[in-house]
PDB file of N, CA, C and O in Angstrom, chain B, residues numbered from 101:
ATOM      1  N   UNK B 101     118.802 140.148  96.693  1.00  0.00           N
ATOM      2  CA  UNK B 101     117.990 138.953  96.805  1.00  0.00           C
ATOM      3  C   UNK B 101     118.550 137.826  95.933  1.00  0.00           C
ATOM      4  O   UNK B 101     118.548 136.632  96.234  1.00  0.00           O
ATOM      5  N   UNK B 102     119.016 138.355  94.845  1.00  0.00           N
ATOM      6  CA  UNK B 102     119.575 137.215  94.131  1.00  0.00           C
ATOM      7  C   UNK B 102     120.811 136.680  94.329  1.00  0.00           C
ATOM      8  O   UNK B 102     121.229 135.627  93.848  1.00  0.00           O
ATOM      9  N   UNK B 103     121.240 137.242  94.868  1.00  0.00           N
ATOM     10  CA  UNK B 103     122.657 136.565  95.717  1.00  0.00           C
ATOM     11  C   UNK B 103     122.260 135.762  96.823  1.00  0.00           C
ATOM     12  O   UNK B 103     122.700 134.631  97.027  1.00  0.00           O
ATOM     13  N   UNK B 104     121.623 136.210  97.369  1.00  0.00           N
ATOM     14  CA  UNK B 104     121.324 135.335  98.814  1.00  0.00           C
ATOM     15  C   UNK B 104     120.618 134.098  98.550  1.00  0.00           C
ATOM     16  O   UNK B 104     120.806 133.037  99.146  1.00  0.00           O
ATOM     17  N   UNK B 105     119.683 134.337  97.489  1.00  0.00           N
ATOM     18  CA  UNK B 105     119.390 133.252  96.944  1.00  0.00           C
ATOM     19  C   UNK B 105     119.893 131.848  96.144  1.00  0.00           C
ATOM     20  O   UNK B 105     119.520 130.678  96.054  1.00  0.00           O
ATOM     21  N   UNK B 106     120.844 132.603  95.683  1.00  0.00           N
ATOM     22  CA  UNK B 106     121.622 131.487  94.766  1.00  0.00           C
ATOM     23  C   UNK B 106     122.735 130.828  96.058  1.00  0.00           C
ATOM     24  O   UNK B 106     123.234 129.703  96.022  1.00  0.00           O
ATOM     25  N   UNK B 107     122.932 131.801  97.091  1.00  0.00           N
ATOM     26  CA  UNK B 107     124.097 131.214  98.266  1.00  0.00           C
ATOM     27  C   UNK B 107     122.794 130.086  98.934  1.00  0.00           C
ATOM     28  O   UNK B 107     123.362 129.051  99.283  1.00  0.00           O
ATOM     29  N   UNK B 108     121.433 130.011  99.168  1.00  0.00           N
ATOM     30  CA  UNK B 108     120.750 129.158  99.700  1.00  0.00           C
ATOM     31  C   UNK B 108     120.861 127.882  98.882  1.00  0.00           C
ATOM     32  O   UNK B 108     121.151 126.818  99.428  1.00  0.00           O
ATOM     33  N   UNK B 109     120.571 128.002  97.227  1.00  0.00           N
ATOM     34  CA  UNK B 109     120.789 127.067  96.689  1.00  0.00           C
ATOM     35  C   UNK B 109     122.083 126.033  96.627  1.00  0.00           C
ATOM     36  O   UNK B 109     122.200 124.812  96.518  1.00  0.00           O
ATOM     37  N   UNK B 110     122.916 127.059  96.741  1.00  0.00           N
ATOM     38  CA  UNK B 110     124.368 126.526  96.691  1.00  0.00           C
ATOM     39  C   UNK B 110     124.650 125.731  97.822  1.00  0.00           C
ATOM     40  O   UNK B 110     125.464 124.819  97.677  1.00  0.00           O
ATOM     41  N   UNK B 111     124.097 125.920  98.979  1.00  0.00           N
ATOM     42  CA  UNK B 111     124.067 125.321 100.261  1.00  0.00           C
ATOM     43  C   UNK B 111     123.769 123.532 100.328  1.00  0.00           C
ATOM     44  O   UNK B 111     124.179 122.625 101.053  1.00  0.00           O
ATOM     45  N   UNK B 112     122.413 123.663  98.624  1.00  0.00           N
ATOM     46  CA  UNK B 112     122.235 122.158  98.404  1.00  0.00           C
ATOM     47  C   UNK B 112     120.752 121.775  98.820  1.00  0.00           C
ATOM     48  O   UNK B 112     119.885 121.451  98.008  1.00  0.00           O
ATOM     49  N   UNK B 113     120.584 121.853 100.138  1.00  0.00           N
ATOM     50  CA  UNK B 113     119.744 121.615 100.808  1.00  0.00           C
ATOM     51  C   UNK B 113     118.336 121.794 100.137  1.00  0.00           C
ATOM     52  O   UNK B 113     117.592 120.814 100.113  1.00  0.00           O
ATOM     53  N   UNK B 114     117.961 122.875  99.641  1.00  0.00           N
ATOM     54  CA  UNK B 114     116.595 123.007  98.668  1.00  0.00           C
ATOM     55  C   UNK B 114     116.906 123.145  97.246  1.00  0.00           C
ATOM     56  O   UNK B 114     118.039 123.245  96.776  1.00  0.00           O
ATOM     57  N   UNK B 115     115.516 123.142  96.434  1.00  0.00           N
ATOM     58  CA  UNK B 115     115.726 123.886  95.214  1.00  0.00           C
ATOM     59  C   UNK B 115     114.775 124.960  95.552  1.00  0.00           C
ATOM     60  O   UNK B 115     114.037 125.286  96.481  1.00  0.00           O
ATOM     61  N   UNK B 116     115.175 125.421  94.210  1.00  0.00           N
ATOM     62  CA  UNK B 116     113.812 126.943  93.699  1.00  0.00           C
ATOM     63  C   UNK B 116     112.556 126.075  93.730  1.00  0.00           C
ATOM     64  O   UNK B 116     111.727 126.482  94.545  1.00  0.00           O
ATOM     65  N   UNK B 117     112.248 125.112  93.130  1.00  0.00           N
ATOM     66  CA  UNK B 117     110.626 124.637  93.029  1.00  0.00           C
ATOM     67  C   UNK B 117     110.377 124.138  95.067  1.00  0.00           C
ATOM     68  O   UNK B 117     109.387 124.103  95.799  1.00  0.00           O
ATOM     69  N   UNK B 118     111.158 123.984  95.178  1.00  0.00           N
ATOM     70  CA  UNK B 118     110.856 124.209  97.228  1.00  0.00           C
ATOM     71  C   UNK B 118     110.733 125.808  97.700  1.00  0.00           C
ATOM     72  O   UNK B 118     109.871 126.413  98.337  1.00  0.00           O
ATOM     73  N   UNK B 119     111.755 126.131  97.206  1.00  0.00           N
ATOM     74  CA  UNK B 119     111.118 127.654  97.762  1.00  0.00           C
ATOM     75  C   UNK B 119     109.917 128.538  96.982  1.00  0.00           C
ATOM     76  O   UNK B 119     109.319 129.576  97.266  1.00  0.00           O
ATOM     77  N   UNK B 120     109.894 128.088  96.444  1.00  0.00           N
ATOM     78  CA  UNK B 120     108.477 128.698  95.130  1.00  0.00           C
ATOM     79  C   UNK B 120     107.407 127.906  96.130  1.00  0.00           C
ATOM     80  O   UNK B 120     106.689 128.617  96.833  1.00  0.00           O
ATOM     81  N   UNK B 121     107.287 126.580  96.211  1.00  0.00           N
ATOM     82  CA  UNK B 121     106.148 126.196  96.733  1.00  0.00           C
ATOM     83  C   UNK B 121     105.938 126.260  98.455  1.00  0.00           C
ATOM     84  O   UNK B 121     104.980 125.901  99.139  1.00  0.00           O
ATOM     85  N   UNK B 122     106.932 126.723  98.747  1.00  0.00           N
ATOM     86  CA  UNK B 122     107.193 127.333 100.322  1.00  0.00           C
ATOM     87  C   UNK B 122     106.464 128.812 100.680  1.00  0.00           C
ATOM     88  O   UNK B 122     105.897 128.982 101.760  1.00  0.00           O
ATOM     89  N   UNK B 123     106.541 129.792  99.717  1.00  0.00           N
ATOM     90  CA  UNK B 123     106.039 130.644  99.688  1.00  0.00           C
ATOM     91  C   UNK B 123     104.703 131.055  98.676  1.00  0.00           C
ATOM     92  O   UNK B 123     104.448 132.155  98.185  1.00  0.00           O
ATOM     93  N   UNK B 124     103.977 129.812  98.554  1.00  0.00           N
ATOM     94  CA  UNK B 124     103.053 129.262  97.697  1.00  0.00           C
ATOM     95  C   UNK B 124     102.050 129.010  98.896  1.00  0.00           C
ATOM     96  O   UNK B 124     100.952 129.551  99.021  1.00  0.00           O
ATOM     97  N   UNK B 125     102.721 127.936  99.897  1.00  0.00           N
ATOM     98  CA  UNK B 125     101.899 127.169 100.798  1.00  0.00           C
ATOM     99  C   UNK B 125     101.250 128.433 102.189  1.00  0.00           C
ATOM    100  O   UNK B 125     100.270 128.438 102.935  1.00  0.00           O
ATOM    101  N   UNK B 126     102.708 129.589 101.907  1.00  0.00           N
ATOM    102  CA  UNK B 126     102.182 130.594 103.906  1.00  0.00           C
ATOM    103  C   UNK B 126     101.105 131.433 102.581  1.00  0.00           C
ATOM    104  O   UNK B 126     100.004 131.772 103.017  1.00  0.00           O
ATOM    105  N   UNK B 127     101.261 131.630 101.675  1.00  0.00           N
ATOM    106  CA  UNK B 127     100.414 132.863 100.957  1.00  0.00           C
ATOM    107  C   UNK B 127      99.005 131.779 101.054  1.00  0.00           C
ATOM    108  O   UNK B 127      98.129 132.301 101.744  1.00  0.00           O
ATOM    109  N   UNK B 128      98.653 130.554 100.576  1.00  0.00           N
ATOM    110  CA  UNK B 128      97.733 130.114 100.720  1.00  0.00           C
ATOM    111  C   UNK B 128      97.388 129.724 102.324  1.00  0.00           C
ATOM    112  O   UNK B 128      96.222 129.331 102.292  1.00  0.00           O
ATOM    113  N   UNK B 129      97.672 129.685 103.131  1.00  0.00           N
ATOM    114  CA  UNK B 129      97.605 129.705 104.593  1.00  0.00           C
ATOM    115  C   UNK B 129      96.916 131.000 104.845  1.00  0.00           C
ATOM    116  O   UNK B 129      95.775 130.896 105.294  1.00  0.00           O
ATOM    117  N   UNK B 130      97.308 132.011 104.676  1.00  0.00           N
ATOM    118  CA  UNK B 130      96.957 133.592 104.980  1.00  0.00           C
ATOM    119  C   UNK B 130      95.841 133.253 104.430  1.00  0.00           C
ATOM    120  O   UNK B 130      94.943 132.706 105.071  1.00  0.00           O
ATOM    121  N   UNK B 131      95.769 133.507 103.304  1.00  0.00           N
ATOM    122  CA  UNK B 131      94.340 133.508 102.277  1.00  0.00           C
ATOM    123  C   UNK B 131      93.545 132.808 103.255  1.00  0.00           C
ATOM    124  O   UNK B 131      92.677 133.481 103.811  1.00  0.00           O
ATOM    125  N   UNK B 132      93.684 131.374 103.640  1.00  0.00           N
ATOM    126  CA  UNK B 132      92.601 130.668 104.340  1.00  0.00           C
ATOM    127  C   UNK B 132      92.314 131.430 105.557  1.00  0.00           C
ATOM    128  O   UNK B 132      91.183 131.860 105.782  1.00  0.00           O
ATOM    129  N   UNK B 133      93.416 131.630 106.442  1.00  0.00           N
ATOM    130  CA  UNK B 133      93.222 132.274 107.406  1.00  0.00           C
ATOM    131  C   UNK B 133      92.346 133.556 107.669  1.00  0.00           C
ATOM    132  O   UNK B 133      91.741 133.723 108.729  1.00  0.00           O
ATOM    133  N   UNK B 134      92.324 134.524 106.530  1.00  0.00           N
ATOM    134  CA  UNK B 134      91.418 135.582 106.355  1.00  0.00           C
ATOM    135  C   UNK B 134      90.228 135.422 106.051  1.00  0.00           C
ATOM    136  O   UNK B 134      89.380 136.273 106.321  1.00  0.00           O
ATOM    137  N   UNK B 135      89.877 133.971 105.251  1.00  0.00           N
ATOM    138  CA  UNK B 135      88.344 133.740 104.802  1.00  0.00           C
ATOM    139  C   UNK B 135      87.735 133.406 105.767  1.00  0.00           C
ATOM    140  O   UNK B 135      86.572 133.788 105.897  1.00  0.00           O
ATOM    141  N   UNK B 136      88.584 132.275 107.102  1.00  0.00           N
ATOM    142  CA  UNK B 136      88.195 131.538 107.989  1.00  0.00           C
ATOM    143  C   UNK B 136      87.882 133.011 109.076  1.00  0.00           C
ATOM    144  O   UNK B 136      86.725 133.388 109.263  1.00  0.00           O
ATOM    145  N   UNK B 137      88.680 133.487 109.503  1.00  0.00           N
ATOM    146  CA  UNK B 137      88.405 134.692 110.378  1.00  0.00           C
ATOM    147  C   UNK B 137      87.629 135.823 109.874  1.00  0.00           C
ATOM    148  O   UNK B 137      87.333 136.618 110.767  1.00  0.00           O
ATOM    149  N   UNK B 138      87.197 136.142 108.658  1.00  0.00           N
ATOM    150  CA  UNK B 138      86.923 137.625 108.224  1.00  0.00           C
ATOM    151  C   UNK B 138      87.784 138.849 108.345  1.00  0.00           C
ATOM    152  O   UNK B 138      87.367 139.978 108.083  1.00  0.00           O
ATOM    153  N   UNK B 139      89.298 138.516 108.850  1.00  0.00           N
ATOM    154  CA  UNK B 139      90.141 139.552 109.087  1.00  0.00           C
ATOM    155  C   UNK B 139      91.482 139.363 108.059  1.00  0.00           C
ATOM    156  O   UNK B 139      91.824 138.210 107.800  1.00  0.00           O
ATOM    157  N   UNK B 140      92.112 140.310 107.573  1.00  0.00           N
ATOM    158  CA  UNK B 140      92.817 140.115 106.715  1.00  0.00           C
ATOM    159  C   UNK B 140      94.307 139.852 107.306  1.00  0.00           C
ATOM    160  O   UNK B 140      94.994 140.665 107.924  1.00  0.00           O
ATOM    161  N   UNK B 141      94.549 138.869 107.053  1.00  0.00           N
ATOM    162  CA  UNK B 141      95.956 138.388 107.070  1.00  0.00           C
ATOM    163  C   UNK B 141      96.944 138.397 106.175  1.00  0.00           C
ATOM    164  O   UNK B 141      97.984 137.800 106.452  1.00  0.00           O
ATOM    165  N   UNK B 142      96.833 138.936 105.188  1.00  0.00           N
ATOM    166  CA  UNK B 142      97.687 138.770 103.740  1.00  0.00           C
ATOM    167  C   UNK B 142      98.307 140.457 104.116  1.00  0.00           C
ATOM    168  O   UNK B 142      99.170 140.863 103.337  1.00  0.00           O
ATOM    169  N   UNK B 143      97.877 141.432 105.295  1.00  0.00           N
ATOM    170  CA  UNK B 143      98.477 142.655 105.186  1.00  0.00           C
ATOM    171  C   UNK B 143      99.874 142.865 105.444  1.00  0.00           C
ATOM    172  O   UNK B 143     100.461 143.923 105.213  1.00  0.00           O
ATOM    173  N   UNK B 144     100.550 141.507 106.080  1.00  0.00           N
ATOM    174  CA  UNK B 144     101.707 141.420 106.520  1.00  0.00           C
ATOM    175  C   UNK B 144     102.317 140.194 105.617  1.00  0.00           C
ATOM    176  O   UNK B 144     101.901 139.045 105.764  1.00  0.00           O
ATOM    177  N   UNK B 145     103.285 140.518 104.719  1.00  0.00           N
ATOM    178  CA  UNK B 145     104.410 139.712 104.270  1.00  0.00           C
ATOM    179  C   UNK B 145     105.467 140.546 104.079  1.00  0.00           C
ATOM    180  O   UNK B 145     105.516 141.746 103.810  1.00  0.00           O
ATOM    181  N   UNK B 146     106.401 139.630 104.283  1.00  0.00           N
ATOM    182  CA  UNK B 146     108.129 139.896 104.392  1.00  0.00           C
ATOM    183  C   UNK B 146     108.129 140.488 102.936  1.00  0.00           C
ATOM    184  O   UNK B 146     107.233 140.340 102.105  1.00  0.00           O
ATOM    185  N   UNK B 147     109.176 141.111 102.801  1.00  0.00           N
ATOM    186  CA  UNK B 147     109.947 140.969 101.517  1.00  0.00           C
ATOM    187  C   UNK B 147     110.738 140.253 101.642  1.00  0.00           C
ATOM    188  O   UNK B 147     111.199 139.762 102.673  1.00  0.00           O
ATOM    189  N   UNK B 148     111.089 140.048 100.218  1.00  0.00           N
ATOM    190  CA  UNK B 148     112.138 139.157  99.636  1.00  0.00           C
ATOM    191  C   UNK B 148     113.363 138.623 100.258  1.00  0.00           C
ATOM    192  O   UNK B 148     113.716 137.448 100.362  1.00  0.00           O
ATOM    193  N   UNK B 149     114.141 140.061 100.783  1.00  0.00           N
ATOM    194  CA  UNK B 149     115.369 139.557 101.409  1.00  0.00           C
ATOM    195  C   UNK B 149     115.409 139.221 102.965  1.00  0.00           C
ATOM    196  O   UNK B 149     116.273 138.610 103.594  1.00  0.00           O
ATOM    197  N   UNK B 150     114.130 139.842 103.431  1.00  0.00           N
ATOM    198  CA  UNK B 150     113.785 139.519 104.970  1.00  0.00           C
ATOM    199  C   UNK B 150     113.182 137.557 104.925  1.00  0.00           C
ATOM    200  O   UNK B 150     113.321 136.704 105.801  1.00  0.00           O
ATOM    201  N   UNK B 151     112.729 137.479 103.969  1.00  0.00           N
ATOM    202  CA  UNK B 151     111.793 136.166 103.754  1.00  0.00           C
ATOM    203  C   UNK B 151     113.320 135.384 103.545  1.00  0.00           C
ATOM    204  O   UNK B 151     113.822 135.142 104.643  1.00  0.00           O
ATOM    205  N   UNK B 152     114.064 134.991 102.524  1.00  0.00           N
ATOM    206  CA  UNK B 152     115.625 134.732 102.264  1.00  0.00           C
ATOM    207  C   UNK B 152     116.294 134.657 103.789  1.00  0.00           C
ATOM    208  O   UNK B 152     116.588 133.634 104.409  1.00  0.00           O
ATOM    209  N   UNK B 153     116.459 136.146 104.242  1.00  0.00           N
ATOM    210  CA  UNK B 153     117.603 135.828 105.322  1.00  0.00           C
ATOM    211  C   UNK B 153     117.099 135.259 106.893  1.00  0.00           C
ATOM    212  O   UNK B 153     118.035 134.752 107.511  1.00  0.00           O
ATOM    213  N   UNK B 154     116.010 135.263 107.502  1.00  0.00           N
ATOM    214  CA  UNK B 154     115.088 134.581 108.110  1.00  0.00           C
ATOM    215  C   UNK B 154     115.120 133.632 108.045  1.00  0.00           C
ATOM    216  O   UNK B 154     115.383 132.971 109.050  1.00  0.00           O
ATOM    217  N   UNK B 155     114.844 132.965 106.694  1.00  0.00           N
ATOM    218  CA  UNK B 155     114.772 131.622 105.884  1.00  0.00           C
ATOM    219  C   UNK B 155     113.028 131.180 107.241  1.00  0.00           C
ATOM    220  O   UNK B 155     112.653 130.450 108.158  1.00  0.00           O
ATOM    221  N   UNK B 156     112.582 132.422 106.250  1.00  0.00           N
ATOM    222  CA  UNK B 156     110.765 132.156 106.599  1.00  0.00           C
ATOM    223  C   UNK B 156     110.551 130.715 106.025  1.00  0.00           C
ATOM    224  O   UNK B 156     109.665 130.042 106.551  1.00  0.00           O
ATOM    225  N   UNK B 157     111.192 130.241 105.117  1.00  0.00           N
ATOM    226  CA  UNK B 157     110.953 129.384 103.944  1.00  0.00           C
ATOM    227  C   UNK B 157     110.778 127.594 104.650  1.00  0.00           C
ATOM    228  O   UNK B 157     110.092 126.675 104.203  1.00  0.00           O
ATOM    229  N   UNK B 158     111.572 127.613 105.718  1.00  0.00           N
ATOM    230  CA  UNK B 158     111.929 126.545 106.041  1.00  0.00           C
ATOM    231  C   UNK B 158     110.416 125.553 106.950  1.00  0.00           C
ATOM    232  O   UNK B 158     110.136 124.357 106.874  1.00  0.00           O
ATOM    233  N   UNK B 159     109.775 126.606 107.690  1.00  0.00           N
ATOM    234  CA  UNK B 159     108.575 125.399 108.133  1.00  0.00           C
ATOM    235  C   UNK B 159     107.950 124.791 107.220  1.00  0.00           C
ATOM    236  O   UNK B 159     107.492 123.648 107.225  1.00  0.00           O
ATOM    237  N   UNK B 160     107.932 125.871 106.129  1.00  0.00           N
ATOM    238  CA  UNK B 160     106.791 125.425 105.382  1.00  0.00           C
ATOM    239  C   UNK B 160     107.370 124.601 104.083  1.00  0.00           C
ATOM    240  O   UNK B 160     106.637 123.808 103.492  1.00  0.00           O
ATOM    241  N   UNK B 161     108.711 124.829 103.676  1.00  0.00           N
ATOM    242  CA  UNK B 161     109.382 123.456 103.523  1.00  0.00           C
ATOM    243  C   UNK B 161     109.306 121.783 103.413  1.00  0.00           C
ATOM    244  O   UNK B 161     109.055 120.992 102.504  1.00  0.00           O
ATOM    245  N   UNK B 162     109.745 121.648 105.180  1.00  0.00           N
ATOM    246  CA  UNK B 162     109.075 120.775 105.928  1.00  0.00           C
ATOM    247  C   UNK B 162     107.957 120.156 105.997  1.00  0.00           C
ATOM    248  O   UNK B 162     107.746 118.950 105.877  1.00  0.00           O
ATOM    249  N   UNK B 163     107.083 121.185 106.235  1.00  0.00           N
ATOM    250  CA  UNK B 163     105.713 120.425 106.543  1.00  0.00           C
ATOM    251  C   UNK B 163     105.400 119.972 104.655  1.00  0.00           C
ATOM    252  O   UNK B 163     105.177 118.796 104.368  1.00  0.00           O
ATOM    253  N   UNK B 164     105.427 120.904 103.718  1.00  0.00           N
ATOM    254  CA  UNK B 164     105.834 120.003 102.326  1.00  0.00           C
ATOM    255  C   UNK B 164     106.091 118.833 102.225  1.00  0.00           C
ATOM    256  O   UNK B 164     105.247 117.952 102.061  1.00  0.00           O
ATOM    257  N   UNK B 165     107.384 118.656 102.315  1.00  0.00           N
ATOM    258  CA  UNK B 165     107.815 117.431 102.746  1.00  0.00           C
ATOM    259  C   UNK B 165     107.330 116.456 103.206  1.00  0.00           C
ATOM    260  O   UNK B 165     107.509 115.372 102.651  1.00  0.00           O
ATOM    261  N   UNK B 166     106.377 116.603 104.660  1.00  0.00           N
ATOM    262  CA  UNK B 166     105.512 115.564 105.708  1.00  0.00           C
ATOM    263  C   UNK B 166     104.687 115.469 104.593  1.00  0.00           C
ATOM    264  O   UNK B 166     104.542 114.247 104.574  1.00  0.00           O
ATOM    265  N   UNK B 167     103.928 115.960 103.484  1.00  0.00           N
ATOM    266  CA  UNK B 167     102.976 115.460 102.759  1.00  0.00           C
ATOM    267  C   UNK B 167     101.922 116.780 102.899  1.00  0.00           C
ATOM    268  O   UNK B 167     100.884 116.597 102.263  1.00  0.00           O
ATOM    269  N   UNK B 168     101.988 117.951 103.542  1.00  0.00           N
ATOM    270  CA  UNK B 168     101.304 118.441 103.832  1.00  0.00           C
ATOM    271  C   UNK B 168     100.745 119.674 102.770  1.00  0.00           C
ATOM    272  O   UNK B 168     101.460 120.591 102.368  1.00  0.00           O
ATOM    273  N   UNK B 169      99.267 119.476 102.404  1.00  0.00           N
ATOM    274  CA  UNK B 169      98.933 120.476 100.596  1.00  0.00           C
ATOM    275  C   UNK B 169      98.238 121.151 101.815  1.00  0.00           C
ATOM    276  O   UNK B 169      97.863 120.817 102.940  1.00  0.00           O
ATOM    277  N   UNK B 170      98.254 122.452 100.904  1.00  0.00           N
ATOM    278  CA  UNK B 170      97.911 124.049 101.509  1.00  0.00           C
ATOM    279  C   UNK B 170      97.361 124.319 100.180  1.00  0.00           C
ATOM    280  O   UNK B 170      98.162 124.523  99.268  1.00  0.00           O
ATOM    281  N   UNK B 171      95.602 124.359  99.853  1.00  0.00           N
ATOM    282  CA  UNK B 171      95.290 125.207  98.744  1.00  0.00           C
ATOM    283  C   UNK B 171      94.276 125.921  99.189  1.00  0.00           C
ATOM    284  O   UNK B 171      93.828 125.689 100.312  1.00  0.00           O
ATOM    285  N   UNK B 172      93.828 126.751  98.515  1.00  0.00           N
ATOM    286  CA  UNK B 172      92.907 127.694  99.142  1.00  0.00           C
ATOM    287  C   UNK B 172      91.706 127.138  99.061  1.00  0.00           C
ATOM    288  O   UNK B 172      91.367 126.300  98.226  1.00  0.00           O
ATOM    289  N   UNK B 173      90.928 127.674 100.075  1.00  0.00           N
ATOM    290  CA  UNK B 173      89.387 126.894 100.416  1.00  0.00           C
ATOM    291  C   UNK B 173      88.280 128.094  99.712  1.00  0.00           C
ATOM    292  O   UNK B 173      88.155 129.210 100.217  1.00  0.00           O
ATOM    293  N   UNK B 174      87.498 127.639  98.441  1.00  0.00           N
ATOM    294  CA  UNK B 174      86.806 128.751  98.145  1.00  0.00           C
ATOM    295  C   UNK B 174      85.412 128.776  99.224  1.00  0.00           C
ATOM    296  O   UNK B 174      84.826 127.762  99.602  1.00  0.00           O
ATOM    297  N   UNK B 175      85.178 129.708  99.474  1.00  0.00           N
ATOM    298  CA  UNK B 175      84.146 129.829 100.177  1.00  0.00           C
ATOM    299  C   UNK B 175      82.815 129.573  99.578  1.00  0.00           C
ATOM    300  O   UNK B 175      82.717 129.943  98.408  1.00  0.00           O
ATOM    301  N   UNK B 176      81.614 128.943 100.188  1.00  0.00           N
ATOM    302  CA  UNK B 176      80.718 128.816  99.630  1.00  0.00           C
ATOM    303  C   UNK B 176      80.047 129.480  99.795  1.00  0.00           C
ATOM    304  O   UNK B 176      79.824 129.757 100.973  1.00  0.00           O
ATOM    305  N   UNK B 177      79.240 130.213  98.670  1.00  0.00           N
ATOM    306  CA  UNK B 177      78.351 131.554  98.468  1.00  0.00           C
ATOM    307  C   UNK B 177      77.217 131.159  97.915  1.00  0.00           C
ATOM    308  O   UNK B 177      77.298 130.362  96.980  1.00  0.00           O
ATOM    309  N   UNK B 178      75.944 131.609  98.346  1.00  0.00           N
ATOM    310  CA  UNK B 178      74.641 131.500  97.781  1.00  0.00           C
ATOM    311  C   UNK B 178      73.944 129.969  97.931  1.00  0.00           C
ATOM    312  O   UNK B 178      74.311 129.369  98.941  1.00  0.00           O
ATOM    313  N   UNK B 179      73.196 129.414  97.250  1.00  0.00           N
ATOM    314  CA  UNK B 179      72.583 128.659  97.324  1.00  0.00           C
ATOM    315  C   UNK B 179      72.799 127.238  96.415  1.00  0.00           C
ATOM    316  O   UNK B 179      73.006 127.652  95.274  1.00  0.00           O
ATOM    317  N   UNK B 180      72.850 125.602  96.396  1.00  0.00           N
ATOM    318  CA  UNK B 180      73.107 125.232  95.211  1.00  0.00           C
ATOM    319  C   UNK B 180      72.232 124.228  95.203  1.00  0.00           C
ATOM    320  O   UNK B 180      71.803 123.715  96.236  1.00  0.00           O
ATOM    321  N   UNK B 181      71.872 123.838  93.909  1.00  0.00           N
ATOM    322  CA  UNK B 181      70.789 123.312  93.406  1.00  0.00           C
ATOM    323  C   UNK B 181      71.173 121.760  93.053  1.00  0.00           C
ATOM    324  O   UNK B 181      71.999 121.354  92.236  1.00  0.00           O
ATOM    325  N   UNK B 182      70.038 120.782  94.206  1.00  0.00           N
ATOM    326  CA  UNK B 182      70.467 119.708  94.024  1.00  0.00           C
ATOM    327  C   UNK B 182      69.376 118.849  93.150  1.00  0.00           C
ATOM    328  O   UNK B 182      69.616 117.683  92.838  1.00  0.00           O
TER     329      UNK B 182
END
């Protein structure tokens, strides 16, 4: 993994704080996706070198880029007092 990684960097095109927040943005996607459905979506992620050689990394990249924030939506529970 760490080879393949440092050959992505070397390429130019991203840094580490892009791919950190690339695989920041599908993990918070899942998360939403499982609260929004009640079904768990977080049971399926790549590893490391499948995520790397894929280059899973790249939509979510992009849509970064377009401006696009991915944080998790806490769900609202119980009652609140106005």
């Amino acid at each position: 993994c760490k080879a393949k990684l440092h050959k992505i960097l070397d390429e130019g095109e991203y840094t580490v704080k892009e791919l950190i927040e690339a695989l920041e943005f599908e993990v918070n996607q899942k998360v939403n996706n499982s609260i929004k459905t009640g079904v768990n979506k977080m049971s399926f992620m790549q590893n490391s070198l499948t995520y790397l050689n894929q280059r899973t990394f790249e939509p979510f990249i992009e849509l970064i880029r377009e401006g696009h924030k991915q944080e998790i939506d806490t769900p609202v529970s119980g009652s609140t007092d106005i």
